[in-house]
Tab-separated table of N, CA, C and O in Angstrom:
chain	number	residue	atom	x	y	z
D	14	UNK	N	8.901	25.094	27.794
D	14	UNK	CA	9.999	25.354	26.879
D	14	UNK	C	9.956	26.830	26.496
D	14	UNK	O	8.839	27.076	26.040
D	15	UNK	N	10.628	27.750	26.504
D	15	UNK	CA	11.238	28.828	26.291
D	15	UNK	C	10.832	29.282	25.009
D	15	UNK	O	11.204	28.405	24.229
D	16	UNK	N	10.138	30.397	24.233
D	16	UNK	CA	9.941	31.049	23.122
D	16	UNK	C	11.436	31.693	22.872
D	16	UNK	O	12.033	32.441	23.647
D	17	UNK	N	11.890	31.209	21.584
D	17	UNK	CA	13.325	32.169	21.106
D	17	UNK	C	12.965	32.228	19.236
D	17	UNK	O	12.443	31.430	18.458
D	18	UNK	N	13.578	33.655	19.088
D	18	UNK	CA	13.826	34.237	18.030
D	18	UNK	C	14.999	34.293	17.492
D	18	UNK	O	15.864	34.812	18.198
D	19	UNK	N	15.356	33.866	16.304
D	19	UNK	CA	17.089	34.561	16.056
D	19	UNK	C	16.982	35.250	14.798
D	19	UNK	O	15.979	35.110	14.098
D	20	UNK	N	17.930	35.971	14.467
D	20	UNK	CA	18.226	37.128	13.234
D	20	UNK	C	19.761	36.715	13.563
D	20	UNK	O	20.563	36.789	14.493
D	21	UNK	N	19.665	36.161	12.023
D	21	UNK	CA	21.564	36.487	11.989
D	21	UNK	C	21.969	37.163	10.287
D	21	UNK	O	21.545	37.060	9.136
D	22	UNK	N	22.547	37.543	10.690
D	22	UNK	CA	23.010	38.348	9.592
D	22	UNK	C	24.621	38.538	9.428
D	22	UNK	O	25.392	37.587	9.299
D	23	UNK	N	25.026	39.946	9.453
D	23	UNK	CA	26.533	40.091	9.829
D	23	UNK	C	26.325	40.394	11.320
D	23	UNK	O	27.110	39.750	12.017
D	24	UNK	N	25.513	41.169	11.991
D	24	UNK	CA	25.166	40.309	13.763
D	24	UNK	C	24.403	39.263	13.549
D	24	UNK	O	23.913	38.734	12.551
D	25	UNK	N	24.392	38.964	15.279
D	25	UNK	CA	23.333	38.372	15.512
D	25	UNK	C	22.497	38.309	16.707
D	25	UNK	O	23.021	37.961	17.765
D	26	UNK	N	21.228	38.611	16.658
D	26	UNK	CA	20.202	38.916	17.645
D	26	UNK	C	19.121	37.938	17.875
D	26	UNK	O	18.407	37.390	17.035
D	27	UNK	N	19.125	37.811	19.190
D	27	UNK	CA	18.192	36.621	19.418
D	27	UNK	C	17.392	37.179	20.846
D	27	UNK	O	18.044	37.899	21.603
D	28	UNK	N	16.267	36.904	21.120
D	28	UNK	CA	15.322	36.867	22.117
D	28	UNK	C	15.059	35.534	22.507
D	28	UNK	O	15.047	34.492	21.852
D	29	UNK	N	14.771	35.863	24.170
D	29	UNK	CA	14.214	34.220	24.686
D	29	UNK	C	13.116	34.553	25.806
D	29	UNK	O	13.313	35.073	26.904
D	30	UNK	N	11.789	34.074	25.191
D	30	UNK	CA	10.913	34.382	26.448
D	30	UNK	C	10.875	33.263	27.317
D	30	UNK	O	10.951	32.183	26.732
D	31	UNK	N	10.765	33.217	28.722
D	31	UNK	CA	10.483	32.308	29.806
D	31	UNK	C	9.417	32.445	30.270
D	31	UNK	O	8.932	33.577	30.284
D	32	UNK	N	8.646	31.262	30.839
D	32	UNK	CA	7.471	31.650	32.230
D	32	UNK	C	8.125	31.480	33.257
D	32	UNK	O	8.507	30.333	33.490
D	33	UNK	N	8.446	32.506	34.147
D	33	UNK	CA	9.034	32.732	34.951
D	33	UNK	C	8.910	34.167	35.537
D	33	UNK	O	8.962	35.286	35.028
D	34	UNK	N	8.702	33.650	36.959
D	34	UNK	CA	9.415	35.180	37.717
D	34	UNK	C	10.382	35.920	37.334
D	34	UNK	O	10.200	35.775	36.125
D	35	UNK	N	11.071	36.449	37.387
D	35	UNK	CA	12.636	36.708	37.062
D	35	UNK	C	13.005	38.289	37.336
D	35	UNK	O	12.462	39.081	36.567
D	36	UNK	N	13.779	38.775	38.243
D	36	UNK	CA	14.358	40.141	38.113
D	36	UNK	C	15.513	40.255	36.783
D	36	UNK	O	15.905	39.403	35.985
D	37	UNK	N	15.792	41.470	36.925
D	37	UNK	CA	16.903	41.704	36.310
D	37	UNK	C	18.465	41.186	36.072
D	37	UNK	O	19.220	41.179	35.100
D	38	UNK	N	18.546	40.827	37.225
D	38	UNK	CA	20.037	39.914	37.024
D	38	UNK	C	19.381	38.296	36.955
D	38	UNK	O	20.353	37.571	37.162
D	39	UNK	N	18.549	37.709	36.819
D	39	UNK	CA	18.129	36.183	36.704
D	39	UNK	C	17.996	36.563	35.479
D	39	UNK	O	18.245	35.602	34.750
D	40	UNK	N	17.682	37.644	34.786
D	40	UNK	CA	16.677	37.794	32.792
D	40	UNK	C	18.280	37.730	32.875
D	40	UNK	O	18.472	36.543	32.611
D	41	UNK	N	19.441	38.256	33.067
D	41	UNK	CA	20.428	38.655	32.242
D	41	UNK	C	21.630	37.226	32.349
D	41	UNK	O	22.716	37.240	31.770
D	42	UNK	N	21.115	36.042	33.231
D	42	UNK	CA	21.540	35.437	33.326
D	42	UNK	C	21.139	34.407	32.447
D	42	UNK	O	21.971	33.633	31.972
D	43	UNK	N	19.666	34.314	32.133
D	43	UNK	CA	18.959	33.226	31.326
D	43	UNK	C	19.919	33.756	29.930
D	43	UNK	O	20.703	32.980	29.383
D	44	UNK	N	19.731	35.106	29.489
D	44	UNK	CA	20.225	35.455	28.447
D	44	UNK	C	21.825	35.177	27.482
D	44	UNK	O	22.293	34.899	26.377
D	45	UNK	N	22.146	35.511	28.922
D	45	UNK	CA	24.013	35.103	28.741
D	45	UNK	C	24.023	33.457	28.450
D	45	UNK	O	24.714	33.106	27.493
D	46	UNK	N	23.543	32.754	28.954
D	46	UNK	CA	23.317	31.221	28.676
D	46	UNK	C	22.617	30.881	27.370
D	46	UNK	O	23.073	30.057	26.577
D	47	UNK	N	21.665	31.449	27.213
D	47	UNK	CA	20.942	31.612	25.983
D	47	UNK	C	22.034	32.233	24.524
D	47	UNK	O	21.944	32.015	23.316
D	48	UNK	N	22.803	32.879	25.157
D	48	UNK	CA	24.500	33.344	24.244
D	48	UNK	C	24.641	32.051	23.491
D	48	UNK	O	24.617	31.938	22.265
D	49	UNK	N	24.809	30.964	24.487
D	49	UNK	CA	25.683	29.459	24.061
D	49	UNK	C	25.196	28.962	23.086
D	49	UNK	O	25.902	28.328	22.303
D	50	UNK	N	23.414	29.182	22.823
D	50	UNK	CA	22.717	28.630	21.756
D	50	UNK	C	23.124	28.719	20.149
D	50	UNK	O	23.006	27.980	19.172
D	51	UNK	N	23.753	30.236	20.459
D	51	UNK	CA	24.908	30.564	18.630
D	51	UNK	C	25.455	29.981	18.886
D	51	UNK	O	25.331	28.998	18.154
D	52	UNK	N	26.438	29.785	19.862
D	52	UNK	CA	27.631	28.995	19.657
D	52	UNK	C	27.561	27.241	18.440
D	52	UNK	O	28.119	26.704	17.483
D	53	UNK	N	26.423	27.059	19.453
D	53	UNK	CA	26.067	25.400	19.620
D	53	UNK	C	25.507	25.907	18.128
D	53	UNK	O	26.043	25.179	17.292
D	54	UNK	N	24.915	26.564	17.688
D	54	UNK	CA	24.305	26.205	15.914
D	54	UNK	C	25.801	26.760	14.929
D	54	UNK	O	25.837	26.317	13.781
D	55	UNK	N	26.905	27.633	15.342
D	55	UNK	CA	27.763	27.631	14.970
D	55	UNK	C	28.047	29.030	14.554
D	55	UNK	O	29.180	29.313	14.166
D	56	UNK	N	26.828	30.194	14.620
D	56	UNK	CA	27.042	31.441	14.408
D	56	UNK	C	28.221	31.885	14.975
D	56	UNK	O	28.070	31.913	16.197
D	57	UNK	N	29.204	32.206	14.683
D	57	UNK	CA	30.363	33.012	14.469
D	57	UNK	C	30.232	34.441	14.704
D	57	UNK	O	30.961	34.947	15.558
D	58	UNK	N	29.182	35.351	13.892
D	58	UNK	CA	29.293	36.347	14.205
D	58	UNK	C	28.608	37.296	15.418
D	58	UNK	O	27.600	36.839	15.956
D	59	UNK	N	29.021	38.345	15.780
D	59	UNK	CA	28.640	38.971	16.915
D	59	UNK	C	27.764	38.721	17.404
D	59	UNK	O	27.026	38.275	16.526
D	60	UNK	N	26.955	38.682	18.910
D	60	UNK	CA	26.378	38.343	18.970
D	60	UNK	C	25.097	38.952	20.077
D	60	UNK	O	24.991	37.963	20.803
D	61	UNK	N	24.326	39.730	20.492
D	61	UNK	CA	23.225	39.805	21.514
D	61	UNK	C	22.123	39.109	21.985
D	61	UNK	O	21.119	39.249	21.285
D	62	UNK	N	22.067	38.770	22.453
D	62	UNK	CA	20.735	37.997	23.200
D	62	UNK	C	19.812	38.865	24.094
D	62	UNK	O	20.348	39.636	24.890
D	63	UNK	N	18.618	38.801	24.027
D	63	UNK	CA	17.803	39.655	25.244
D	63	UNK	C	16.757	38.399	25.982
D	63	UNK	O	15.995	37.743	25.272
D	64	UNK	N	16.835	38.222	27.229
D	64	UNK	CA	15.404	37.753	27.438
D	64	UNK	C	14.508	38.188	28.631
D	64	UNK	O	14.864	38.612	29.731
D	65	UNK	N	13.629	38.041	28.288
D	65	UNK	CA	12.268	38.484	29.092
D	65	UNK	C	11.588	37.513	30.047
D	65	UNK	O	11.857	36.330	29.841
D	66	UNK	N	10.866	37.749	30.924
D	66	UNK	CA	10.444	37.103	31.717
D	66	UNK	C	8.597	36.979	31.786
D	66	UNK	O	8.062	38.087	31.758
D	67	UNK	N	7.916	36.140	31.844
D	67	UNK	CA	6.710	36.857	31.924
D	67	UNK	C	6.015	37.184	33.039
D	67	UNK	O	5.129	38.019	32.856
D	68	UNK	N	6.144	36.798	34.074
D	68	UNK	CA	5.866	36.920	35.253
D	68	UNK	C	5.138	35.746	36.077
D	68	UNK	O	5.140	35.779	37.308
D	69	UNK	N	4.618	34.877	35.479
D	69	UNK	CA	4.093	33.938	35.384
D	69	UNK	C	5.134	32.691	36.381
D	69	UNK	O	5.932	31.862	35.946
D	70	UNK	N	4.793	32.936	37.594
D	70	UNK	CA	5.683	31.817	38.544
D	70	UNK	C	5.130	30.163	37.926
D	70	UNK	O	3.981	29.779	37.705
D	71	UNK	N	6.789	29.239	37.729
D	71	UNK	CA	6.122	27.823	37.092
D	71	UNK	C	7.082	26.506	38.422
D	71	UNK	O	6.843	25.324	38.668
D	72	UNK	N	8.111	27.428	38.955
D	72	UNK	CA	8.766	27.215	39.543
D	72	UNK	C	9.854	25.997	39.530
D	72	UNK	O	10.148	25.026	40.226
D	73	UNK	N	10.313	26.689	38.207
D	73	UNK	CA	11.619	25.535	37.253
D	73	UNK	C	12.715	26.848	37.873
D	73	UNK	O	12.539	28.061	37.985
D	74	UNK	N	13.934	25.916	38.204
D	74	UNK	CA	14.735	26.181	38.697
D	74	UNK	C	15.547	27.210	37.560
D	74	UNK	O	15.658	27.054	36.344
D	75	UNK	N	15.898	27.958	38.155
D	75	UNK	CA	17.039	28.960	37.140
D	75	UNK	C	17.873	28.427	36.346
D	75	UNK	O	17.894	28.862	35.194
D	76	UNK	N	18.803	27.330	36.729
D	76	UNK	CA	19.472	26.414	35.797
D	76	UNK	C	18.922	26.063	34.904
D	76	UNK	O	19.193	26.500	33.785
D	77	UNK	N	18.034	25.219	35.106
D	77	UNK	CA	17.012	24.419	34.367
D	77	UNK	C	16.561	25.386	33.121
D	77	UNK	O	16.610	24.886	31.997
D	78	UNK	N	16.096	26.830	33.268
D	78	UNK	CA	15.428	27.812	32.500
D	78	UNK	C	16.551	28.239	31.632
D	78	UNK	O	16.062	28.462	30.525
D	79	UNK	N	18.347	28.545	31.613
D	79	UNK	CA	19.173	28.615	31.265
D	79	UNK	C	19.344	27.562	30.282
D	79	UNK	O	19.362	27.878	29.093
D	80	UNK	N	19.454	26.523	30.580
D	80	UNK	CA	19.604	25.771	29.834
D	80	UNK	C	18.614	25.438	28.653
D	80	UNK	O	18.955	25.233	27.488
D	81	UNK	N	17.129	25.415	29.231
D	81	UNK	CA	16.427	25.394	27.732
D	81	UNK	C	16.339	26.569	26.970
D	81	UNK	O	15.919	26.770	25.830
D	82	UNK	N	16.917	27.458	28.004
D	82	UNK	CA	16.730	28.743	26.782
D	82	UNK	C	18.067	28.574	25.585
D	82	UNK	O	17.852	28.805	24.395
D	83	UNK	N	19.366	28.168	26.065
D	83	UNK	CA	20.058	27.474	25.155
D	83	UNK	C	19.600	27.008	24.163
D	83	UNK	O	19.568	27.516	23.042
D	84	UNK	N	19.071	25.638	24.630
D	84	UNK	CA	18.424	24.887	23.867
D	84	UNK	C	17.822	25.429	22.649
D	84	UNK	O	18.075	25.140	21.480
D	85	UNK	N	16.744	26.500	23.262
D	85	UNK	CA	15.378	27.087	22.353
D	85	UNK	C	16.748	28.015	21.321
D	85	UNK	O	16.829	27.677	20.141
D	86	UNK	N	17.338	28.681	21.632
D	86	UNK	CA	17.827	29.524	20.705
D	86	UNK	C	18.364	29.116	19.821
D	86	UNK	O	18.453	29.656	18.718
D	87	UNK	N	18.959	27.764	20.263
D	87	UNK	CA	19.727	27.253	18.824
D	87	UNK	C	18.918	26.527	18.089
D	87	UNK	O	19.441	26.287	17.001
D	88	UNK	N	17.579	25.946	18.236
D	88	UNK	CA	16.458	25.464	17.489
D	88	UNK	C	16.525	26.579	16.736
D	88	UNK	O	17.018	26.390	15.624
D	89	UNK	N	16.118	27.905	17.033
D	89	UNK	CA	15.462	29.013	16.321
D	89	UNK	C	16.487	29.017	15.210
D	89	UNK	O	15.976	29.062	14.091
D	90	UNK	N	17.883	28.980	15.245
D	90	UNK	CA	18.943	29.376	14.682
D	90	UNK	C	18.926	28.223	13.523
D	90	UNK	O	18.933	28.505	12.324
D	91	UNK	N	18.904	26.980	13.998
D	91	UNK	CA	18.746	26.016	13.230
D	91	UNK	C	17.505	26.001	12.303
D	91	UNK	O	17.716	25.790	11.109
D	92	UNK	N	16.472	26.164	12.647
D	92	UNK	CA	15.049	26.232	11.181
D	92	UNK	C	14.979	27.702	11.122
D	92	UNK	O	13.876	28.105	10.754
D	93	UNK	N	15.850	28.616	11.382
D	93	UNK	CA	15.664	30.080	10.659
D	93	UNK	C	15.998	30.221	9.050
D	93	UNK	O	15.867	31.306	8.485
């Protein structure tokens, strides 16, 4: 399961770590998906996401990692 952070304020900023390989366009893809997680807790306002990869091959499919990073962000959002 995915490490995520959120800060909301009048933005809102969130991080999502994965174990995962990941270049640059797979991090920016987990991330953009990881977007949906405000949605889904209901944050409204602006919004950035960053996530990181650790390098650490676990070999969960990219979808699969998208989606719990969703998941994880809107937990964070929810007991923040």
């Amino acid at each position: 399961v995915p490490a995520a952070l959120a800060v909301v304020g009048e933005t809102a900023v969130g991080l999502v770590v994965v174990d995962a390989e990941l270049g640059p366009a797979e991090c920016r893809r987990v991330a953009m998906s990881a977007h949906d997680g405000f949605a889904r807790a209901g944050v409204t306002a602006p919004a950035t996401v960053f996530a990181v990869a650790t390098g650490v091959a676990t070999g969960t499919p990219l979808n699969d990692l998208c989606t719990a990073a969703a998941d994880a962000l809107q937990l964070a959002v929810d007991v923040a």
